[in-house]
C-alpha cells in the first residue's frame, strides 16, 4: 500500500500533485483547470459538419522543422534550383547549439557582428537585421533565419522587423528604381521569396497583424512585377498563408466553444443515479486504445503551438525600447496556454473518474485502468499524458482513499512513478525522453517517431534558461550565443510536433475526453469524503463546509 502525502491547492500547480509525496512534478507552470463542452475536432478534413458533434478543424501546416527539404521550398523549379538545399533541422545545430554557417558567402568580419571560430556570438540589432536580408550574392543560413526570427521579438515587434526588411530589400536592391526593375528583380526575387516563404511557413501567426500582412503584400507586389512566374509564386505564398491563418481561427473557435460550455458534476453528487452514469471504461474499455486517443489530442494541440510562443511567454520590456506597449502586444501565447489547460483537464478528469464510483472495487478498478493507460502512453512516447495521469492519481482526494488503494496492484504504478520521479531534475524522465528522441530520429514509421514531452517541464527549462542568460551584452550587443541555444531547444520541439498521428481517431472517445464534465477541486474532496469518510477533525470540518456550500446540506 503506497503512502500518499498531502498536496498544494490545484490553482497553484500545473501538475496537480504539486511537489508533495511521490511522483510530484513541482510547480512548473500554472493555469486554471480547463473546462469542458460539447465539441471535439479532427486533424483531417477542412470544413465543419453541422450534423455531427465534432468540428473538424483543418491542420495548420507550419514550416517543417526538419529542414529545407523540397517540400519546404516553393514549387517553382527555378526557385528550387537557385536556393541552397539545407540539411535536416536537427543536423543544423551542433552539440553546442551553434550554427556553422554552412551556406553563407558573406565575409565573417561584417560590421557590427562578432564571430568566434566561425560562430556568430553577438552583434548590434541593426547588423543582425542586415544579416537577415539576402542580396544577389548572399542568402542567410536557414538556422540563422529561424534563430533571428524567433528571438528578435524580444527586442522589437515582428511588424517593425518586417518593415525594416522590406525597406532594406527595396532600397539596397534598388527595386524602387524603374530602370533596374526587371534585371534586378530576376536576380534577387528568388531569394527574397524564399525568405518570405520561410517566415510565413515557420511563423505564420505573426501575420495575423494587419501591419505585417500589408508590408508582406507591398514587397510581394514589387517582386511580382518583374516576371509572371514570380507573380504566381507570390500568389501561392499568400494563399498558403491565408489558409494557415484560417485554420488557426477555426481551431480557436472550437476551443472557445468547448470552454464556454464548461459544467460541473455536482448534480451527479446529489443523486448518483448509477444506472444512467457513464464512465471512461464504458466508453473505452481498452487502455491501449485510450492511450492512442490521448496521443491524437496531444499531437493535435501541439501542432497549433507556434515556435514564437515559447519566447513570447517570457518576453519582458527591452531596456533599450521606449515603447511601453511592446510587452502586452507581443505576449500572445494562446495555443501554448490551451495546451497547458489540456494537461490540467486530463489530470482532473482522471481524479474525477476515480472519485465518482460509490463502490470501493469500482474505484480500485478505475485506478488500475488508468495505470494501464499511463503505461501505454509511456510505451508510445506520450510523456505529457503519462504525467497528467500520474498527477491526477496523486491528487489528495484520490491518494487519501486508503481502503481503495489496498485493493490496487500498485507494482506497475510504482515503476511509472519512478520513471517520472522529479528527483535529480527529472533524471529518469530525461533519460527516457532522450531514448525516445533517438528512436524518432531513426524511425521508419510514424508510430516510432512520436515524442510528446512533459510540456510543463519543457516550459520550465526554457524559462530558467532565458532567466539565466542576458539578452544583451554590456556593450549593447544582442547575445546571439544565447539565442542559438534557445533555437536549438525550440527546433527539437518543432520536429516532434510535425509527426502525423498514426492512430485512427475515435470520435466517441475523443468527444468524451474533451467534453465530459469534470469536478472542481472542492467537488473532488467532497466526492472523496462521501466515498471514504473523514479521518480526523480537520477533514470532518472541511467535509461539513463542502456539503453545506456545494450541496446545501448540513
XYZ file of C-alpha atoms in Angstrom:
554
model
C 0.000 0.000 0.000
C 1.658 3.255 -1.079
C 1.778 6.174 1.307
C 0.380 9.259 -0.342
C 1.052 12.694 1.018
C -0.894 15.937 1.132
C -0.879 18.359 -1.754
C -0.950 22.032 -2.555
C -4.101 23.722 -3.904
C -4.760 22.917 -7.544
C -4.686 26.505 -8.723
C -1.080 26.785 -7.555
C 0.108 23.978 -9.783
C 0.271 22.825 -13.337
C 0.770 19.267 -12.151
C -1.971 18.638 -9.590
C 0.461 16.726 -7.413
C 2.421 19.867 -6.634
C 5.654 18.829 -5.017
C 4.227 16.614 -2.292
C 4.692 12.898 -1.996
C 5.923 10.560 -4.687
C 5.618 11.396 -8.334
C 5.382 15.135 -7.717
C 6.343 17.293 -10.642
C 6.739 20.542 -8.809
C 5.051 23.855 -9.542
C 6.140 24.349 -13.126
C 3.546 26.419 -14.928
C 0.136 27.256 -13.564
C -3.163 27.502 -15.358
C -6.662 27.012 -14.040
C -8.358 23.713 -14.812
C -9.728 23.607 -18.332
C -13.415 23.481 -18.878
C -15.468 21.145 -20.979
C -18.055 21.449 -23.692
C -19.824 19.602 -26.448
C -17.423 19.681 -29.366
C -14.243 17.974 -30.481
C -12.121 18.410 -33.571
C -10.155 16.369 -36.017
C -6.905 16.971 -37.836
C -8.363 15.605 -41.014
C -10.855 17.472 -43.095
C -11.154 21.137 -43.849
C -14.702 22.040 -43.072
C -17.394 21.846 -40.433
C -20.325 19.481 -40.411
C -23.389 20.851 -38.720
C -24.950 17.435 -38.482
C -22.116 15.911 -36.440
C -20.998 16.602 -32.873
C -17.405 17.180 -33.922
C -15.866 20.177 -35.624
C -13.074 19.151 -37.966
C -10.506 21.899 -37.927
C -8.013 21.729 -40.795
C -4.453 21.124 -39.746
C -2.126 24.122 -39.987
C 0.993 23.367 -41.910
C 3.773 25.174 -40.159
C 7.100 25.017 -41.914
C 8.741 21.690 -41.272
C 11.404 21.933 -38.625
C 13.285 19.040 -40.107
C 14.964 21.067 -42.790
C 14.607 22.976 -46.001
C 13.556 19.931 -47.989
C 11.995 20.173 -51.427
C 8.582 20.016 -49.814
C 9.534 23.160 -47.923
C 10.624 25.126 -50.963
C 8.296 26.923 -53.363
C 7.166 24.621 -56.119
C 8.808 26.656 -58.856
C 11.778 24.715 -60.357
C 13.642 27.973 -60.829
C 13.389 28.768 -57.145
C 14.364 25.254 -56.143
C 17.463 25.238 -58.298
C 18.604 28.683 -57.214
C 18.402 28.075 -53.453
C 20.731 26.022 -51.240
C 19.370 22.667 -50.086
C 19.983 22.692 -46.349
C 20.212 19.543 -44.208
C 17.649 18.354 -41.646
C 16.943 20.862 -38.874
C 18.417 18.662 -36.146
C 21.671 18.480 -38.098
C 21.902 22.240 -38.466
C 22.785 22.716 -34.799
C 25.909 21.045 -33.467
C 26.192 19.699 -29.937
C 26.915 23.150 -28.548
C 23.915 24.673 -30.240
C 25.997 26.836 -32.542
C 25.357 27.432 -36.164
C 28.186 26.599 -38.556
C 27.087 28.998 -41.319
C 27.493 26.331 -43.964
C 25.767 28.198 -46.757
C 26.746 31.789 -46.126
C 29.048 33.572 -48.504
C 29.201 36.876 -46.618
C 32.513 37.774 -45.029
C 32.739 36.917 -41.332
C 34.074 40.332 -40.378
C 30.786 42.117 -41.101
C 30.496 45.424 -39.319
C 28.606 45.113 -36.059
C 28.837 41.294 -35.886
C 31.228 39.357 -33.671
C 32.335 35.817 -34.606
C 34.485 33.255 -32.841
C 35.553 30.021 -34.555
C 33.054 30.744 -37.318
C 30.216 31.047 -34.793
C 28.178 34.238 -34.640
C 28.200 35.170 -30.948
C 26.837 38.706 -30.833
C 26.002 41.771 -32.839
C 24.132 45.026 -32.854
C 20.440 44.697 -33.611
C 20.819 46.674 -36.835
C 23.695 44.482 -38.023
C 21.703 41.337 -37.274
C 18.794 42.678 -39.318
C 21.163 43.431 -42.198
C 22.462 39.863 -41.882
C 18.921 38.555 -42.379
C 18.338 40.291 -45.708
C 19.556 38.474 -48.853
C 21.222 40.133 -51.802
C 22.362 38.987 -55.228
C 25.429 37.193 -53.824
C 24.170 36.116 -50.420
C 21.393 34.183 -48.728
C 21.383 33.732 -44.932
C 21.784 30.284 -43.440
C 18.448 28.775 -42.537
C 19.379 28.286 -38.897
C 20.168 31.987 -38.695
C 16.796 32.879 -40.208
C 14.940 30.692 -37.716
C 17.006 31.845 -34.739
C 16.732 35.547 -35.512
C 13.027 35.485 -36.355
C 12.439 33.563 -33.125
C 14.484 35.818 -30.852
C 14.071 39.231 -32.483
C 10.615 39.648 -30.914
C 12.385 40.146 -27.583
C 13.683 43.436 -28.970
C 11.104 44.650 -31.474
C 7.665 43.915 -32.860
C 7.577 41.467 -35.777
C 5.854 44.148 -37.857
C 8.753 46.522 -37.148
C 11.215 43.884 -38.289
C 9.166 43.230 -41.418
C 9.116 46.949 -42.187
C 12.908 47.137 -41.879
C 13.392 44.037 -44.020
C 11.113 45.460 -46.708
C 12.960 48.774 -46.640
C 16.342 47.077 -46.997
C 15.121 44.855 -49.807
C 13.674 47.779 -51.741
C 16.403 50.346 -51.163
C 19.532 48.196 -51.129
C 18.492 46.086 -54.088
C 17.294 49.193 -55.989
C 13.879 47.700 -56.535
C 12.453 51.205 -56.402
C 14.411 52.340 -59.473
C 12.267 51.773 -62.591
C 15.209 51.308 -64.933
C 16.677 48.459 -62.913
C 13.446 46.741 -62.029
C 13.332 43.653 -64.234
C 17.001 42.709 -64.297
C 17.493 43.359 -60.609
C 14.282 41.581 -59.656
C 15.237 38.474 -61.648
C 18.484 38.246 -59.674
C 17.139 38.876 -56.198
C 13.481 37.778 -56.390
C 14.069 34.034 -55.728
C 15.986 34.816 -52.556
C 13.517 37.370 -51.223
C 10.669 34.989 -51.994
C 12.492 32.225 -50.165
C 12.971 34.413 -47.091
C 9.292 35.372 -47.108
C 8.328 31.729 -47.575
C 10.386 30.644 -44.584
C 8.916 33.426 -42.454
C 5.302 32.686 -43.409
C 5.767 28.917 -43.128
C 7.507 28.872 -39.762
C 5.928 31.910 -38.072
C 2.534 32.281 -39.775
C 0.872 33.697 -36.665
C 2.984 36.857 -36.991
C 0.844 37.721 -39.995
C -2.378 37.973 -38.033
C -1.176 41.537 -37.529
C -2.566 43.587 -40.391
C 0.624 45.672 -40.455
C 2.617 42.523 -41.178
C 0.278 41.471 -43.947
C 0.365 44.920 -45.504
C 4.173 45.002 -45.633
C 4.255 41.463 -46.995
C 1.871 42.321 -49.809
C 3.739 45.512 -50.697
C 7.073 43.729 -51.011
C 5.497 40.794 -52.798
C 3.899 43.164 -55.289
C 7.297 44.661 -56.179
C 8.698 41.185 -56.760
C 5.686 40.056 -58.772
C 6.001 42.996 -61.147
C 9.159 41.550 -62.671
C 8.034 38.203 -64.009
C 4.879 36.119 -64.460
C 6.458 33.143 -62.706
C 7.228 35.230 -59.631
C 3.701 36.599 -59.695
C 2.317 33.064 -59.454
C 4.716 32.162 -56.658
C 3.735 35.264 -54.712
C 0.060 34.419 -55.090
C 0.730 30.877 -53.888
C 2.665 32.147 -50.879
C -0.140 34.479 -49.794
C -2.836 31.867 -50.403
C -0.964 29.336 -48.264
C -0.581 31.896 -45.501
C -4.269 32.830 -45.559
C -5.156 29.137 -45.391
C -2.965 28.643 -42.316
C -4.484 31.632 -40.554
C -7.991 30.381 -41.352
C -7.077 27.020 -39.798
C -5.906 28.765 -36.654
C -9.064 30.856 -36.375
C -11.262 27.802 -36.747
C -9.239 25.900 -34.154
C -9.548 28.760 -31.661
C -13.298 28.927 -32.238
C -13.569 25.229 -31.402
C -11.597 25.680 -28.183
C -13.750 28.649 -27.217
C -16.930 26.626 -27.681
C -15.559 23.780 -25.592
C -14.526 26.072 -22.744
C -17.701 28.172 -22.877
C -19.905 25.165 -22.157
C -17.935 24.079 -19.103
C -20.126 22.434 -16.471
C -19.724 20.658 -13.162
C -20.842 17.249 -11.962
C -22.355 18.494 -8.722
C -25.815 17.372 -9.818
C -24.422 13.855 -10.045
C -23.169 14.083 -6.472
C -26.661 14.946 -5.253
C -28.348 11.882 -6.710
C -25.734 9.400 -8.002
C -28.107 7.564 -10.353
C -25.508 4.967 -11.287
C -27.732 3.287 -13.835
C -27.526 6.250 -16.204
C -23.992 7.474 -15.489
C -21.233 6.708 -17.968
C -17.579 6.457 -17.071
C -14.460 6.243 -19.192
C -14.346 2.435 -19.057
C -17.837 2.138 -20.542
C -16.753 4.454 -23.367
C -13.357 2.796 -23.947
C -12.570 -0.440 -22.151
C -9.139 -0.915 -23.761
C -6.302 1.107 -22.128
C -4.178 0.983 -25.298
C -6.994 2.479 -27.359
C -7.456 5.280 -24.843
C -3.709 5.983 -24.902
C -3.923 6.251 -28.688
C -6.793 8.744 -28.481
C -4.935 10.795 -25.879
C -1.997 10.872 -28.285
C -4.312 12.157 -31.013
C -5.331 15.064 -28.794
C -1.761 15.769 -27.706
C -0.407 15.939 -31.264
C -3.414 17.986 -32.377
C -2.791 20.652 -29.775
C 0.978 20.565 -30.104
C 0.646 21.195 -33.815
C -1.017 24.569 -33.270
C 1.671 25.947 -30.950
C 3.864 28.395 -32.833
C 7.595 28.422 -32.007
C 7.354 32.112 -31.165
C 5.041 31.339 -28.229
C 7.973 29.901 -26.273
C 9.683 33.286 -26.488
C 6.556 35.388 -26.065
C 5.643 33.514 -22.876
C 8.611 35.170 -21.158
C 9.004 38.406 -23.100
C 9.852 41.420 -20.986
C 10.420 45.019 -21.863
C 13.753 45.563 -23.594
C 15.622 48.263 -21.626
C 16.568 49.945 -24.913
C 12.953 50.010 -26.118
C 10.872 53.059 -25.188
C 7.593 51.593 -26.454
C 5.535 50.857 -23.326
C 3.008 48.782 -25.255
C 5.555 46.273 -26.540
C 5.067 43.804 -23.689
C 1.306 43.381 -23.972
C 1.330 43.375 -27.767
C 3.939 40.647 -28.063
C 2.783 38.365 -25.223
C 0.494 36.161 -27.311
C 0.589 32.565 -26.143
C -2.981 31.345 -26.513
C -2.161 27.970 -28.041
C 0.564 27.256 -25.526
C -1.823 28.120 -22.695
C -4.557 25.947 -24.198
C -2.151 23.017 -24.181
C -1.292 23.532 -20.518
C -5.023 23.715 -19.780
C -5.466 20.354 -21.527
C -2.900 18.840 -19.141
C -4.859 20.189 -16.180
C -8.139 18.936 -17.595
C -6.771 15.433 -18.090
C -5.428 15.349 -14.523
C -8.792 16.425 -13.122
C -10.621 14.001 -15.404
C -8.560 11.110 -14.022
C -9.257 12.188 -10.436
C -12.960 12.648 -11.204
C -13.301 9.197 -12.750
C -11.632 7.614 -9.709
C -13.631 9.514 -7.084
C -17.039 9.067 -8.746
C -17.823 5.346 -8.178
C -19.701 4.516 -4.970
C -18.228 1.043 -4.560
C -14.649 0.525 -3.475
C -13.996 -2.241 -6.010
C -15.112 0.031 -8.840
C -12.751 2.772 -7.698
C -9.893 0.263 -7.489
C -10.718 -0.991 -10.969
C -10.632 2.580 -12.283
C -7.217 3.205 -10.720
C -5.797 0.044 -12.289
C -7.321 1.040 -15.618
C -5.538 4.402 -15.594
C -2.289 2.739 -14.542
C -2.530 0.618 -17.692
C -3.361 3.692 -19.798
C -0.337 5.509 -18.364
C 1.911 2.541 -19.164
C 0.679 2.513 -22.777
C 1.317 6.263 -23.018
C 4.886 5.667 -21.868
C 5.387 2.951 -24.480
C 4.031 5.237 -27.215
C 6.283 8.131 -26.179
C 3.417 10.285 -24.906
C 5.056 11.607 -21.749
C 2.657 14.530 -21.321
C -0.449 12.355 -20.945
C 1.559 9.974 -18.776
C 2.446 12.770 -16.356
C -1.108 14.139 -16.364
C -2.479 10.711 -15.398
C 0.103 10.245 -12.636
C -0.665 13.747 -11.361
C -4.392 13.000 -11.287
C -3.871 9.799 -9.322
C -1.601 11.628 -6.866
C -4.111 14.377 -6.082
C -5.042 14.346 -2.388
C -8.737 13.458 -2.931
C -7.507 10.282 -4.655
C -4.446 9.475 -2.563
C -6.463 9.641 0.696
C -8.704 6.749 -0.428
C -6.683 4.238 1.622
C -9.290 1.477 1.604
C -9.478 1.721 -2.166
C -5.706 1.609 -2.628
C -5.466 -1.621 -0.591
C -7.368 -3.298 -3.439
C -4.999 -1.976 -6.128
C -1.968 -3.770 -7.528
C 0.493 -0.903 -7.461
C 3.665 -2.506 -8.842
C 3.183 -1.055 -12.347
C 2.274 2.333 -10.898
C 5.442 2.362 -8.789
C 7.510 1.782 -11.933
C 5.791 4.641 -13.764
C 6.259 6.998 -10.827
C 9.927 6.049 -10.752
C 10.235 6.980 -14.437
C 8.698 10.410 -13.767
C 10.402 10.956 -10.405
C 11.296 14.668 -10.076
C 14.486 13.971 -8.112
C 17.803 14.932 -9.721
C 15.932 17.315 -12.020
C 13.793 14.547 -13.534
C 16.845 12.488 -14.437
C 14.899 9.287 -15.164
C 12.379 11.092 -17.364
C 15.075 12.974 -19.258
C 16.877 9.704 -19.924
C 13.671 8.154 -21.278
C 13.000 11.267 -23.367
C 16.457 11.097 -24.945
C 15.831 7.457 -25.788
C 12.504 8.297 -27.423
C 14.092 11.188 -29.332
C 16.860 8.923 -30.609
C 14.308 6.328 -31.673
C 12.403 9.049 -33.508
C 15.482 10.105 -35.497
C 15.995 6.614 -36.914
C 12.315 5.648 -37.180
C 10.758 4.339 -40.365
C 7.133 4.692 -39.242
C 5.049 7.476 -37.719
C 4.397 5.249 -34.730
C 8.100 5.189 -33.842
C 8.516 8.926 -34.464
C 6.145 10.012 -31.693
C 7.807 12.082 -28.971
C 5.454 14.121 -26.784
C 7.470 15.732 -23.984
C 6.249 16.545 -20.488
C 5.333 20.023 -21.631
C 5.418 21.984 -18.393
C 8.962 20.797 -17.729
C 9.961 21.896 -21.232
C 8.500 25.336 -20.486
C 10.310 25.392 -17.158
C 13.630 24.555 -18.833
C 13.219 27.324 -21.389
C 12.109 29.779 -18.702
C 15.137 29.201 -16.482
C 17.478 29.239 -19.455
C 16.003 32.580 -20.515
C 16.248 33.988 -16.991
C 19.813 32.760 -16.530
C 21.283 34.430 -19.626
C 21.205 38.117 -20.504
C 19.623 39.151 -23.792
C 22.202 41.892 -24.276
C 25.887 42.127 -23.503
C 27.406 45.088 -21.605
C 28.342 46.741 -24.912
C 24.704 46.684 -26.033
C 25.152 43.816 -28.489
C 22.471 41.160 -28.738
C 23.716 37.986 -27.020
C 23.271 35.707 -30.012
C 25.139 32.850 -28.358
C 22.130 32.557 -26.040
C 19.678 32.526 -28.911
C 21.483 29.737 -30.771
C 20.829 27.514 -27.760
C 17.232 28.705 -27.412
C 16.598 27.962 -31.081
C 18.121 24.516 -30.670
C 15.645 23.686 -27.887
C 12.649 25.042 -29.773
C 13.646 23.405 -33.070
C 13.652 19.999 -31.387
C 10.088 20.625 -30.265
C 9.211 21.740 -33.803
C 10.422 18.397 -35.110
C 8.302 16.454 -32.631
C 5.117 18.391 -33.270
C 5.206 17.752 -37.006
C 4.675 13.997 -36.613
C 1.417 12.786 -38.120
C -0.533 10.735 -35.594
C -0.752 7.156 -36.936
C -3.724 6.187 -34.765
C -7.236 6.267 -36.155
C -9.456 8.808 -34.437
C -12.434 7.522 -32.469
C -14.944 10.354 -32.337
C -16.914 8.907 -29.428
C -13.842 8.570 -27.208
C -12.470 11.972 -28.194
C -15.849 13.549 -27.506
C -15.837 12.100 -24.015
C -12.262 13.112 -23.205
C -12.746 16.676 -24.402
C -16.255 17.429 -23.211
C -17.308 15.292 -20.244
C -17.844 17.492 -17.163
C -15.127 17.277 -14.522
C -15.075 18.063 -10.799
C -13.536 21.164 -9.326
C -11.023 20.593 -6.532
C -13.680 21.168 -3.846
C -16.041 18.755 -5.572
C -13.270 16.155 -5.716
C -12.726 16.433 -1.978
C -16.448 16.151 -1.313
C -16.737 13.059 -3.516
C -13.724 11.572 -1.761
C -15.224 12.167 1.690
C -18.544 10.726 0.545
C -16.757 7.564 -0.604
C -14.416 7.167 2.374
C -15.364 9.268 5.387
C -13.173 11.879 7.070
C -10.423 10.516 9.310
C -9.740 13.489 11.585
C -11.296 16.710 12.835
C -9.777 18.799 10.046
C -11.287 16.543 7.373
C -14.626 16.447 9.208
C -14.806 20.234 9.358
C -13.914 20.510 5.687
C -16.483 17.866 4.773
C -19.235 19.774 6.598
C -18.223 23.016 4.925
C -18.203 21.436 1.465
C -21.558 19.706 1.964
C -23.094 22.986 3.026
C -21.503 25.034 0.246
C -21.865 22.594 -2.644
C -24.908 20.524 -1.788
C -26.856 22.721 0.582
C -26.720 20.002 3.244
C -25.794 20.298 6.911
